PDB file of C-alpha atoms in Angstrom:
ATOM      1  CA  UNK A   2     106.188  41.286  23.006  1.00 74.00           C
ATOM      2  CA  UNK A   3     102.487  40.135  22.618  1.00 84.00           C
ATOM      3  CA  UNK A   4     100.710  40.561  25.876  1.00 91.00           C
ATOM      4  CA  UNK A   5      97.409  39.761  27.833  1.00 95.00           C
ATOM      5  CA  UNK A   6      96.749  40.690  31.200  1.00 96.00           C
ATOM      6  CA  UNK A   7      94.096  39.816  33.345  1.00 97.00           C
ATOM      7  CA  UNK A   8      93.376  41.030  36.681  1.00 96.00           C
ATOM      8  CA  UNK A   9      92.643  40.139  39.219  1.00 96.00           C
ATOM      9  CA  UNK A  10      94.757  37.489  39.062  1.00 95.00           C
ATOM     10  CA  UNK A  11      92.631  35.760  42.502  1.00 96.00           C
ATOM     11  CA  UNK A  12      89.186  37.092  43.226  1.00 94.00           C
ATOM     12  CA  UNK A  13      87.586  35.830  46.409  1.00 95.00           C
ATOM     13  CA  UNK A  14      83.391  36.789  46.188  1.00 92.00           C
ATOM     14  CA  UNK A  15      80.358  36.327  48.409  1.00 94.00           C
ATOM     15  CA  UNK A  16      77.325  34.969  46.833  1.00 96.00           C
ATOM     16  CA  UNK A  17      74.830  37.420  45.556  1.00 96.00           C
ATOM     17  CA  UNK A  18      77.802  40.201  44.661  1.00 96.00           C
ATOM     18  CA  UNK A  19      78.677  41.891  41.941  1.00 97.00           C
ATOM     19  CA  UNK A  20      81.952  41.945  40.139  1.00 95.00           C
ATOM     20  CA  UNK A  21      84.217  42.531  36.875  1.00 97.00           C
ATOM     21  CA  UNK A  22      87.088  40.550  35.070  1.00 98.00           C
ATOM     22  CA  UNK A  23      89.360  42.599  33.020  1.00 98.00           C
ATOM     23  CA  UNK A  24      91.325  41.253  30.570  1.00 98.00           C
ATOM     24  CA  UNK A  25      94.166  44.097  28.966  1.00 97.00           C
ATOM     25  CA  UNK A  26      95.968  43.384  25.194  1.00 96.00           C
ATOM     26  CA  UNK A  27      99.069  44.474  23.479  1.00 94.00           C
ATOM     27  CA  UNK A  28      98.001  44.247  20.051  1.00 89.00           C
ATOM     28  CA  UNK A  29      95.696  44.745  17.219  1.00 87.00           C
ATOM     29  CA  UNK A  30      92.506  42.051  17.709  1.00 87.00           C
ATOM     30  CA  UNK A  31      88.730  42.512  16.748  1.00 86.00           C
ATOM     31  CA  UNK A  32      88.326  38.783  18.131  1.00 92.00           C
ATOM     32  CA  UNK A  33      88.555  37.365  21.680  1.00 95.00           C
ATOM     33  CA  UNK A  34      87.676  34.357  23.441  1.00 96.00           C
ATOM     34  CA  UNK A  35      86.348  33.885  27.379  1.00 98.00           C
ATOM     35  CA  UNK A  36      86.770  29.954  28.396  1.00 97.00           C
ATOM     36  CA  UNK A  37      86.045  29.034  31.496  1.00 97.00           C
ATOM     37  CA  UNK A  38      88.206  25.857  33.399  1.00 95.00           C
ATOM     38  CA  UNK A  39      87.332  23.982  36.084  1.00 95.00           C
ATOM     39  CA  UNK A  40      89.913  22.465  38.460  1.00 90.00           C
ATOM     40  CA  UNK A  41      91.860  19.592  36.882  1.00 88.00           C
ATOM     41  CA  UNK A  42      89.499  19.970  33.879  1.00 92.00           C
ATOM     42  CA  UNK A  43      89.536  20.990  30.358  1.00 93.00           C
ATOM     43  CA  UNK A  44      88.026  24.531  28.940  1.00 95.00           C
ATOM     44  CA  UNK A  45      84.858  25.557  28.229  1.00 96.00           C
ATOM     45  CA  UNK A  46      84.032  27.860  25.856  1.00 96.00           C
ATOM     46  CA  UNK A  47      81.875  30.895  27.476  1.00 97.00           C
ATOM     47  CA  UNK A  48      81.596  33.297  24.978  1.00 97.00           C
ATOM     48  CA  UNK A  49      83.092  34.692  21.450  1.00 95.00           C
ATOM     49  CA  UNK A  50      83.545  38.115  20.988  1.00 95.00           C
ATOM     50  CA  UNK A  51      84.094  39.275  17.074  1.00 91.00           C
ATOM     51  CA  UNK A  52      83.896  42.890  16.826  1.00 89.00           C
ATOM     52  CA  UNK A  53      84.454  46.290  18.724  1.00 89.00           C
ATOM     53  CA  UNK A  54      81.465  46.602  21.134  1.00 90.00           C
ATOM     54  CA  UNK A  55      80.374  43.283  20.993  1.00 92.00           C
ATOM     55  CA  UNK A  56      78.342  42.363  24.476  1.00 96.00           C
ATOM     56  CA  UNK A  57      77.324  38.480  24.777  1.00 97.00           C
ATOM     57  CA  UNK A  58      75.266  37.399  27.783  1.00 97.00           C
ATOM     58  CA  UNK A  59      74.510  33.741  29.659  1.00 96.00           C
ATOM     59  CA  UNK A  60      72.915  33.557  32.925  1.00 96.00           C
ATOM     60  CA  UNK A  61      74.992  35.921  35.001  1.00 97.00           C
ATOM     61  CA  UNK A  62      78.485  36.638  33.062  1.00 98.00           C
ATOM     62  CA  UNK A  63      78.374  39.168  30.452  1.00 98.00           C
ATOM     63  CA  UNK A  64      81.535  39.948  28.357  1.00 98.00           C
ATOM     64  CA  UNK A  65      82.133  43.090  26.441  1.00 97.00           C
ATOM     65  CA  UNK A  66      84.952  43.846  23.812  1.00 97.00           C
ATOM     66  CA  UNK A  67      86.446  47.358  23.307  1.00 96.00           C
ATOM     67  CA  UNK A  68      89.046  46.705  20.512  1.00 93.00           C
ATOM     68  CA  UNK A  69      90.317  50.446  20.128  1.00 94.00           C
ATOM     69  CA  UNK A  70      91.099  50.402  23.976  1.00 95.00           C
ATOM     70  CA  UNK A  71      92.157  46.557  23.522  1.00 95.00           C
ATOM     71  CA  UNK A  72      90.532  45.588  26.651  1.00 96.00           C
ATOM     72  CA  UNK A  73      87.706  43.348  26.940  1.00 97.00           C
ATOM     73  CA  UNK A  74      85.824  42.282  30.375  1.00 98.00           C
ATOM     74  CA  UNK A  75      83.527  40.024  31.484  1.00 98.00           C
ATOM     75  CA  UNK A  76      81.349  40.643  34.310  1.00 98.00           C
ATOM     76  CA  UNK A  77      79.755  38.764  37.187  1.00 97.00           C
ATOM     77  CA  UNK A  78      76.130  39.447  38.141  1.00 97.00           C
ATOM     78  CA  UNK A  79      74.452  38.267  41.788  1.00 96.00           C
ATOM     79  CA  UNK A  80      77.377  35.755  41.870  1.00 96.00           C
ATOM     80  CA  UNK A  81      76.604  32.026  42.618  1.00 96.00           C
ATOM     81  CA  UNK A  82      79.066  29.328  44.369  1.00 95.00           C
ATOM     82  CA  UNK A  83      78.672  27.187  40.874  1.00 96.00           C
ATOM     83  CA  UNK A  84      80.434  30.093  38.863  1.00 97.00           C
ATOM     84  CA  UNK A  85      83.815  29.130  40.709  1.00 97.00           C
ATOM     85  CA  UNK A  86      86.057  28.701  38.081  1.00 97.00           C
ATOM     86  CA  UNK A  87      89.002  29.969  36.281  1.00 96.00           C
ATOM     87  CA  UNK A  88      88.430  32.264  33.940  1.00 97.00           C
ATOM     88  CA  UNK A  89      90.447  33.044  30.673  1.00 97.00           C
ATOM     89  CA  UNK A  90      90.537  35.241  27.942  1.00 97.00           C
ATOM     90  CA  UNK A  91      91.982  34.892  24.535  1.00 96.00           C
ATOM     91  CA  UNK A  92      93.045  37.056  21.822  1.00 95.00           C
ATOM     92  CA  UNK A  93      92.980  35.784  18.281  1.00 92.00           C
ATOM     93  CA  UNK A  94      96.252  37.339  16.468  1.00 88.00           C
ATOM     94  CA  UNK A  95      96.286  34.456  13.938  1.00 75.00           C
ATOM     95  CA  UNK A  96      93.925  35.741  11.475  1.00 75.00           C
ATOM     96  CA  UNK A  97      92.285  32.964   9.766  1.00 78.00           C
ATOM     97  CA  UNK A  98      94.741  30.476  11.538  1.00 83.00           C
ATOM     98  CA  UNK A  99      93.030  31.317  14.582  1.00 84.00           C
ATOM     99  CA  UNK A 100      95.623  31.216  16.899  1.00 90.00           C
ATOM    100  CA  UNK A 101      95.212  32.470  20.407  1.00 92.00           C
ATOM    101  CA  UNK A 102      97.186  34.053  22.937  1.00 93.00           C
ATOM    102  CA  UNK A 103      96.322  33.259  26.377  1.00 95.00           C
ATOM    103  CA  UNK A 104      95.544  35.462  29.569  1.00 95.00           C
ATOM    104  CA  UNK A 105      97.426  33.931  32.755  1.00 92.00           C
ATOM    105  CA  UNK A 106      93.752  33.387  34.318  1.00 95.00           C
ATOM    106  CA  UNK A 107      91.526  34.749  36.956  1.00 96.00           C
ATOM    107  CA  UNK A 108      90.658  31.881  40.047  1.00 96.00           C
ATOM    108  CA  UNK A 109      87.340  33.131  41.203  1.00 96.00           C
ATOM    109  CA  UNK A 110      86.118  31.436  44.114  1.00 97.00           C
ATOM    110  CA  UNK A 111      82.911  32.128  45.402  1.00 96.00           C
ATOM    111  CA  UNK A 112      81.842  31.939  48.824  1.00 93.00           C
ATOM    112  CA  UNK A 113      79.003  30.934  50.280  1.00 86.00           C
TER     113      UNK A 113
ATOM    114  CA  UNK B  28      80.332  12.715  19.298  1.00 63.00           C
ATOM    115  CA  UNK B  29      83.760  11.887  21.141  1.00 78.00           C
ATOM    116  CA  UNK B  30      84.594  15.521  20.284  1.00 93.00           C
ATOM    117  CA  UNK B  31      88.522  15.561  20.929  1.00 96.00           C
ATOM    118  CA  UNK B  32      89.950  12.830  22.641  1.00 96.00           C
ATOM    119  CA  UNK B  33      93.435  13.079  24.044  1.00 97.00           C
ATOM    120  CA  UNK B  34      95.461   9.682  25.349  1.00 97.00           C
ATOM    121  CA  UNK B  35      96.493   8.514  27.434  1.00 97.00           C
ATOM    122  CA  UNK B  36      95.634  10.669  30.243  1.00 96.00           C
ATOM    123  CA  UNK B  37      98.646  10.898  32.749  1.00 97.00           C
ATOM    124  CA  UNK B  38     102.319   9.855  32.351  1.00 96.00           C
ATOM    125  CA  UNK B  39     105.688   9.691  33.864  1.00 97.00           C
ATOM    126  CA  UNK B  40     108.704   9.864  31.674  1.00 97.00           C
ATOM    127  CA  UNK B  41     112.383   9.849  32.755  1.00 97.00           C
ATOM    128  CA  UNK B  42     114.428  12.702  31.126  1.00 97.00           C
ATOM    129  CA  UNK B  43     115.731  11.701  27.614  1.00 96.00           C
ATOM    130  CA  UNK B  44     112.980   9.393  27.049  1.00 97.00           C
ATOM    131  CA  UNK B  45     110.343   9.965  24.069  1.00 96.00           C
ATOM    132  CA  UNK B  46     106.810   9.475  23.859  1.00 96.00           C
ATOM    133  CA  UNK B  47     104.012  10.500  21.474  1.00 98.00           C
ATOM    134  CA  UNK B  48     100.842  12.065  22.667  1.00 98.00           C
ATOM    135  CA  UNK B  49      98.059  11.470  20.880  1.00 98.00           C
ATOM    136  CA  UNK B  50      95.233  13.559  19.633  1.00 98.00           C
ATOM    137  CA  UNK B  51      92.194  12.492  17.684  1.00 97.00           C
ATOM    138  CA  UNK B  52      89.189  14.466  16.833  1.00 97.00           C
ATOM    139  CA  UNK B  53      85.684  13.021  15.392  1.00 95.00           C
ATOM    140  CA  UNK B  54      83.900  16.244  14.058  1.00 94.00           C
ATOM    141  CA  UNK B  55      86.299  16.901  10.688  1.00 94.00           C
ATOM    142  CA  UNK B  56      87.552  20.280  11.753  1.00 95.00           C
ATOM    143  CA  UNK B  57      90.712  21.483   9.768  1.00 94.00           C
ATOM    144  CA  UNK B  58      92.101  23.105  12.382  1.00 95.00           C
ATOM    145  CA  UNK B  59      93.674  21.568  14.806  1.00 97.00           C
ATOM    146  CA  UNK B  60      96.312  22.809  17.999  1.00 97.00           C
ATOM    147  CA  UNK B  61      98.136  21.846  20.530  1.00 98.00           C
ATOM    148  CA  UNK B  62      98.985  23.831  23.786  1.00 98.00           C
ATOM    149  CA  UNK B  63     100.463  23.524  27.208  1.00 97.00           C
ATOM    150  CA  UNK B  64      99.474  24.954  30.394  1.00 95.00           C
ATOM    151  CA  UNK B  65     102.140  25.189  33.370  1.00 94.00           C
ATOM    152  CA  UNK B  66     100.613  25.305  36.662  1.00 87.00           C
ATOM    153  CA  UNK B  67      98.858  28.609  37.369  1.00 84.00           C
ATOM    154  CA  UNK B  68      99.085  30.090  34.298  1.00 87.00           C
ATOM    155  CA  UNK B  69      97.755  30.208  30.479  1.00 90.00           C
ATOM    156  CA  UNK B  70      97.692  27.887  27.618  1.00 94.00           C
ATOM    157  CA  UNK B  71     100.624  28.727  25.112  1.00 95.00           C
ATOM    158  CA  UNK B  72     100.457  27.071  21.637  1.00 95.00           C
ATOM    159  CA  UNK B  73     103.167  24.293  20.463  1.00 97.00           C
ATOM    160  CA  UNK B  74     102.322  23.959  17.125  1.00 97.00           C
ATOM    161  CA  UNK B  75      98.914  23.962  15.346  1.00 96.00           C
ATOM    162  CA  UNK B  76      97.433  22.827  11.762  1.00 96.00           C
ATOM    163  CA  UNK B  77      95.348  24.189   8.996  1.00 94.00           C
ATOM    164  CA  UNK B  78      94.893  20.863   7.513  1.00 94.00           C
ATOM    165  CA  UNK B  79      96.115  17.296   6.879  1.00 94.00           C
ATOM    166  CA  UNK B  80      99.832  17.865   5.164  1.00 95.00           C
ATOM    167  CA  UNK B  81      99.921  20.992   6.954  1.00 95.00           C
ATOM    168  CA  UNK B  82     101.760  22.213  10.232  1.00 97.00           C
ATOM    169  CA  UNK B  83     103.205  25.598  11.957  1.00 95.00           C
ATOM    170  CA  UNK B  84     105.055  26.783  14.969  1.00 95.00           C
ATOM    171  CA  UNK B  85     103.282  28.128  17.691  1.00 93.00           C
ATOM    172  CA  UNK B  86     104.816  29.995  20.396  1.00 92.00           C
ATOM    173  CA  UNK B  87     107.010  27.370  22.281  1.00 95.00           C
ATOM    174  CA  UNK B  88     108.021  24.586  19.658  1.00 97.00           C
ATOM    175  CA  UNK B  89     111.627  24.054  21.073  1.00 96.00           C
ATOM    176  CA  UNK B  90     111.405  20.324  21.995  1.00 96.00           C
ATOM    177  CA  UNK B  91     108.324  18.998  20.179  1.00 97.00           C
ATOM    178  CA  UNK B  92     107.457  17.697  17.203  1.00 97.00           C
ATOM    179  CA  UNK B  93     103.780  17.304  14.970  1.00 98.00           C
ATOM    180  CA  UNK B  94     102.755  15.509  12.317  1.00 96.00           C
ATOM    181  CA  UNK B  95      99.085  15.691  10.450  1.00 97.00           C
ATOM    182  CA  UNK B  96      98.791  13.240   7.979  1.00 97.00           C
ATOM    183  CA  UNK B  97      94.687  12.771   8.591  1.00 97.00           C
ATOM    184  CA  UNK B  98      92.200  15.139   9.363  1.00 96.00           C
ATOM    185  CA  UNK B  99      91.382  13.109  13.084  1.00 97.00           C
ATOM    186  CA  UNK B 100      94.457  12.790  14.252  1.00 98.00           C
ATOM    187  CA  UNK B 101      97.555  14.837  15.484  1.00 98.00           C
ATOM    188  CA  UNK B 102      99.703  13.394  17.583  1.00 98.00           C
ATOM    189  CA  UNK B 103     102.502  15.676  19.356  1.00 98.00           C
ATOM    190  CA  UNK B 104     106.350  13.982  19.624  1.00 98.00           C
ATOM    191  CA  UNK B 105     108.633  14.346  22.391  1.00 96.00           C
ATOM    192  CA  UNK B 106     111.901  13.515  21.175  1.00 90.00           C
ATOM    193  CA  UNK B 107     113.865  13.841  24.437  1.00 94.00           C
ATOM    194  CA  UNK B 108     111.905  14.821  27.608  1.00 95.00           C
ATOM    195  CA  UNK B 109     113.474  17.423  29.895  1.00 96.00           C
ATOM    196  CA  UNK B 110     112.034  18.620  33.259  1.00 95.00           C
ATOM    197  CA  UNK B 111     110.612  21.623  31.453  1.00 95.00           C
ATOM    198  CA  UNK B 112     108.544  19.735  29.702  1.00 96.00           C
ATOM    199  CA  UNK B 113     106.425  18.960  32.792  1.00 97.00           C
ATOM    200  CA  UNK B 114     103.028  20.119  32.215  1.00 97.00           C
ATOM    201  CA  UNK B 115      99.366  19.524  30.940  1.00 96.00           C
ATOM    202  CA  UNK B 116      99.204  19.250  27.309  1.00 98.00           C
ATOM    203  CA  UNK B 117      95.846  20.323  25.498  1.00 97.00           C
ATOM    204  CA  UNK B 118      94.590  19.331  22.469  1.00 98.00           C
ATOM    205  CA  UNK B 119      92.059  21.533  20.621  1.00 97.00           C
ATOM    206  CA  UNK B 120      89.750  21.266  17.032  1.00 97.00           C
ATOM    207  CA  UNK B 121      87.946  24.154  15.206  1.00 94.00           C
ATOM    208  CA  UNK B 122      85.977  24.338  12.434  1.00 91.00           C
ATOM    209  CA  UNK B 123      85.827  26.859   9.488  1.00 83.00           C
ATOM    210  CA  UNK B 124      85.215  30.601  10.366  1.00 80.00           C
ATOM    211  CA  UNK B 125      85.298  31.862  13.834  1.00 80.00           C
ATOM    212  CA  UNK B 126      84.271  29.004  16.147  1.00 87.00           C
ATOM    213  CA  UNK B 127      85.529  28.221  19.083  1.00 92.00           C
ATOM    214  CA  UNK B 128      88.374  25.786  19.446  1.00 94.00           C
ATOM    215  CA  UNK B 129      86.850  22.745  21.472  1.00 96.00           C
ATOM    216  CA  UNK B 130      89.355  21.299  23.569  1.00 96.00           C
ATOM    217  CA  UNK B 131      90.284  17.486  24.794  1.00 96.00           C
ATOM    218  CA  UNK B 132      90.850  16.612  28.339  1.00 95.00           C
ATOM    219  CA  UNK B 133      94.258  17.067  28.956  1.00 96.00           C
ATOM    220  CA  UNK B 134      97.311  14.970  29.182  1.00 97.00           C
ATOM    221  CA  UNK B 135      99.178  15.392  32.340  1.00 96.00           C
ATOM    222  CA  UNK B 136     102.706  14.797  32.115  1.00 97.00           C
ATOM    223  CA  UNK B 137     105.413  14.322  34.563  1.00 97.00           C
ATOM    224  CA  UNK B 138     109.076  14.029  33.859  1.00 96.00           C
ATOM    225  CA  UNK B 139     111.947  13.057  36.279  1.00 94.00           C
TER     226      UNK B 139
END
């Protein structure tokens, strides 16, 4: 069975700290999605990730995307309270159908 | 642009009732999805489209139903609701290559 794991699952931050999203697949991908949702609100994209070793940047999140150890992250730099969120990655097993398989989410709430 | 616009917003449905959710998107992207999301977790895919005339399972069909017969629209059909069914429904639009999928607002549906 197809799977994608993030962890944490909850991550609870000060303001001004440091900190990393991981996001674990099952299966062959060279393309992943970060969106980002705020509460009671559609998703966002954040970033697009097409290739092994691909490293996007905006403001103060960063993903990366490892393809031969499946695992992509997306790190958090000098965190602010505005980046509270939940965070999710995708994996694109659909080819040029595009279809995505979900992470179950990271909450990140960031404290002032 | 609209972008994807998903109506109506929030409903209530007694079990074995039907109801169509609609999806209509103003950018002519081909590909077109639709997904739920069950409180705290991911986005799964229902059913998605390559293109007016053309439709294919996603993950959980069981219970749904999709037409395409434009490139705008794409409604989803509940033929008889169950308590299951009780979720958020997204809508979501790409273009050609390897875009982002943009999605609508959300449909929040309850059924008793």
């Amino acid at each position: 069975e197809l799977k994608v794991e993030q962890n944490p699952l909850f991550l609870s931050m000060q303001e001004g700290k440091n900190y990393t999203i991981y996001c674990n697949y099952s299966t062959t991908s060279d393309r992943l999605y970060w969106y980002r949702q705020d509460p009671g609100k559609s998703l966002e994209s954040l970033f697009v990730l097409l290739s092994n070793g691909a490293v996007k940047q905006e403001g103060r999140l960063m993903a990366s995307l490892d393809t031969k150890a499946r695992l992509s992250t997306l790190h958090i730099t000098a965190a602010v309270h505005d980046l509270s969120a939940t965070y999710f990655c995708a994996v694109d097993i659909g080819g040029a159908t595009n279809k995505l398989i979900f992470g179950t989410g990271t909450l990140l709430a960031v404290q002032p | 642009n609209a972008g994807v616009t998903q109506t109506p917003k929030f409903r209530i449905l007694k079990i074995g009732q039907s109801m169509t959710l609609q999806c209509t998107q103003d950018m002519n992207h081909n590909y077109m999805y639709w997904y739920r999301q069950d409180p705290g977790m991911g986005l799964k895919l229902i059913y998605y489209s390559v293109g007016a005339g053309i439709t294919d399972k996603g993950e959980v069909p069981n219970g749904y139903n999709v037409s395409r017969s434009t490139t705008e629209d794409f409604p989803l059909r509940l033929e008889l609701a169950a308590p299951s069914q009780t979720s958020v429904y997204f809508c979501a639009s790409r273009t050609w290559g390897l875009q982002p999928q943009h999605f609508g607002d959300g449909t929040r549906l309850s059924i008793l």
